[in-house]
Amino acid sequence: MFDLNFAKQSLPQIIVAAPMTLLIALVATLAGLILAILIVMARERKYPIPIVTPLVATLISFIRGTPILVQLYVVYYGLPQLLVVMKSWGWNVNTNGLPALLIAFLAYSLNAAANLSESIRSTYHAVDSGQYEAAVTVGMTSFRAMKQIVVPQLIANLLPNLTNILLDLVKDTALVYNIGIVEIMGQANIISSLGFKYLETYLDALIVYIVICWVIARLFQPTEFLIRRRYSPVNV
């Protein structure tokens, strides 16, 4: 039978692990956004960079076409071996004891970068190029036209995708328990194994995830509304 008292007692213990979930998701989103901008700048060049541009496109296809768990394991087992190879080449790197949190940051940041780069590219192409051309025609410099017309609309169009990717990362952090990091789902697994009451703790974890995702969505909604109202094509 469902043990309501056990569920009530377990909930505060699971909430304690929420900061780790948020830390991984937020760091991965910010780092992924920076990487995504660099990727888009490389891929949207008028003249593609030999080797680099197709290599980046292939890497993005790999990341977007594989589960995050596979990517996590590839980084977890592959990065130490890469460091060993680099050390054999004469690089001064430490090959012992890579922190699991660093592995999680790297894997989730790469995942976010791949998805965000495609979102940025799509939103960039969605902005009417005629606005940029008209601004340059009336005397604006290219930099000013990009800064005042294209980029604000790009941000307004990107924000919903950015919110969705952040929410996906919050939920995907449930997998980092596989490499030894205790977050919401990891804490739920530990508590349920101790009390042999799995439904209660997993429902607690479900509630925590729902609350976190709801709060994040509510925080982004006013920002998206204000940006869209300020930088819609009618008001630009």
Short mmCIF file of C-alpha atoms in Angstrom, two decimals, residues 75-161:
data_model
loop_
_atom_site.label_atom_id
_atom_site.label_comp_id
_atom_site.label_asym_id
_atom_site.label_seq_id
_atom_site.Cartn_x
_atom_site.Cartn_y
_atom_site.Cartn_z
CA VAL A 75 32.54 11.72 -22.44
CA TYR A 76 32.85 9.80 -19.15
CA TYR A 77 34.90 6.96 -20.65
CA GLY A 78 36.43 8.78 -23.62
CA LEU A 79 37.81 11.96 -22.02
CA PRO A 80 40.24 10.16 -19.66
CA GLN A 81 41.60 8.16 -22.59
CA LEU A 82 41.96 11.35 -24.63
CA LEU A 83 43.95 12.92 -21.80
CA VAL A 84 46.24 9.86 -21.71
CA VAL A 85 46.88 10.25 -25.44
CA MET A 86 47.55 13.98 -25.00
CA LYS A 87 50.00 13.20 -22.20
CA SER A 88 51.83 10.76 -24.50
CA TRP A 89 52.18 13.61 -26.98
CA GLY A 90 53.95 15.70 -24.34
CA TRP A 91 51.03 17.77 -23.06
CA ASN A 92 51.11 18.60 -19.36
CA VAL A 93 47.70 17.23 -18.35
CA ASN A 94 46.44 15.40 -15.29
CA THR A 95 45.00 12.02 -16.23
CA ASN A 96 43.95 10.98 -12.72
CA GLY A 97 40.57 11.43 -11.10
CA LEU A 98 38.50 13.66 -13.39
CA PRO A 99 35.57 14.98 -11.30
CA ALA A 100 32.23 13.50 -12.31
CA LEU A 101 30.70 16.98 -12.13
CA LEU A 102 33.16 18.24 -14.75
CA ILE A 103 32.19 15.32 -16.99
CA ALA A 104 28.50 16.22 -16.57
CA PHE A 105 29.15 19.90 -17.33
CA LEU A 106 31.02 19.01 -20.51
CA ALA A 107 28.55 16.42 -21.80
CA TYR A 108 25.46 18.52 -21.14
CA SER A 109 27.09 21.71 -22.44
CA LEU A 110 27.91 20.00 -25.74
CA ASN A 111 24.35 18.71 -25.96
CA ALA A 112 22.95 22.19 -25.29
CA ALA A 113 25.38 23.77 -27.78
CA ALA A 114 24.28 21.44 -30.59
CA ASN A 115 20.58 22.08 -30.03
CA LEU A 116 20.96 25.81 -29.41
CA SER A 117 23.13 26.30 -32.49
CA GLU A 118 20.37 24.91 -34.70
CA SER A 119 17.80 27.06 -32.90
CA ILE A 120 19.92 30.18 -33.38
CA ARG A 121 20.42 29.39 -37.07
CA SER A 122 16.70 28.89 -37.64
CA THR A 123 15.75 32.07 -35.78
CA TYR A 124 18.45 34.01 -37.64
CA HIS A 125 17.05 32.95 -40.99
CA ALA A 126 13.52 33.70 -39.76
CA VAL A 127 14.32 37.41 -39.37
CA ASP A 128 13.30 39.27 -42.53
CA SER A 129 16.50 40.18 -44.36
CA GLY A 130 14.70 43.14 -45.92
CA GLN A 131 14.81 44.98 -42.60
CA TYR A 132 18.59 44.72 -42.47
CA GLU A 133 18.94 45.84 -46.08
CA ALA A 134 16.59 48.78 -45.52
CA ALA A 135 18.55 49.90 -42.45
CA VAL A 136 21.82 49.82 -44.38
CA THR A 137 20.19 51.69 -47.27
CA VAL A 138 19.15 54.62 -45.03
CA GLY A 139 22.69 54.98 -43.70
CA MET A 140 23.07 52.56 -40.79
CA THR A 141 26.36 50.70 -40.50
CA SER A 142 26.21 46.90 -40.76
CA PHE A 143 27.14 46.55 -37.09
CA ARG A 144 24.45 48.97 -35.93
CA ALA A 145 21.81 47.34 -38.13
CA MET A 146 22.66 43.93 -36.69
CA LYS A 147 22.74 45.27 -33.13
CA GLN A 148 19.51 47.26 -33.22
CA ILE A 149 17.35 45.29 -35.66
CA VAL A 150 18.46 41.72 -36.28
CA VAL A 151 19.85 40.65 -32.89
CA PRO A 152 16.88 41.86 -30.76
CA GLN A 153 14.42 39.97 -32.98
CA LEU A 154 16.70 36.95 -32.94
CA ILE A 155 16.70 36.98 -29.13
CA ALA A 156 12.90 37.31 -29.02
CA ASN A 157 12.50 34.33 -31.36
CA LEU A 158 15.18 32.29 -29.60
CA LEU A 159 13.92 32.71 -26.04
CA PRO A 160 11.15 30.06 -26.22
CA ASN A 161 13.63 27.50 -27.59
#
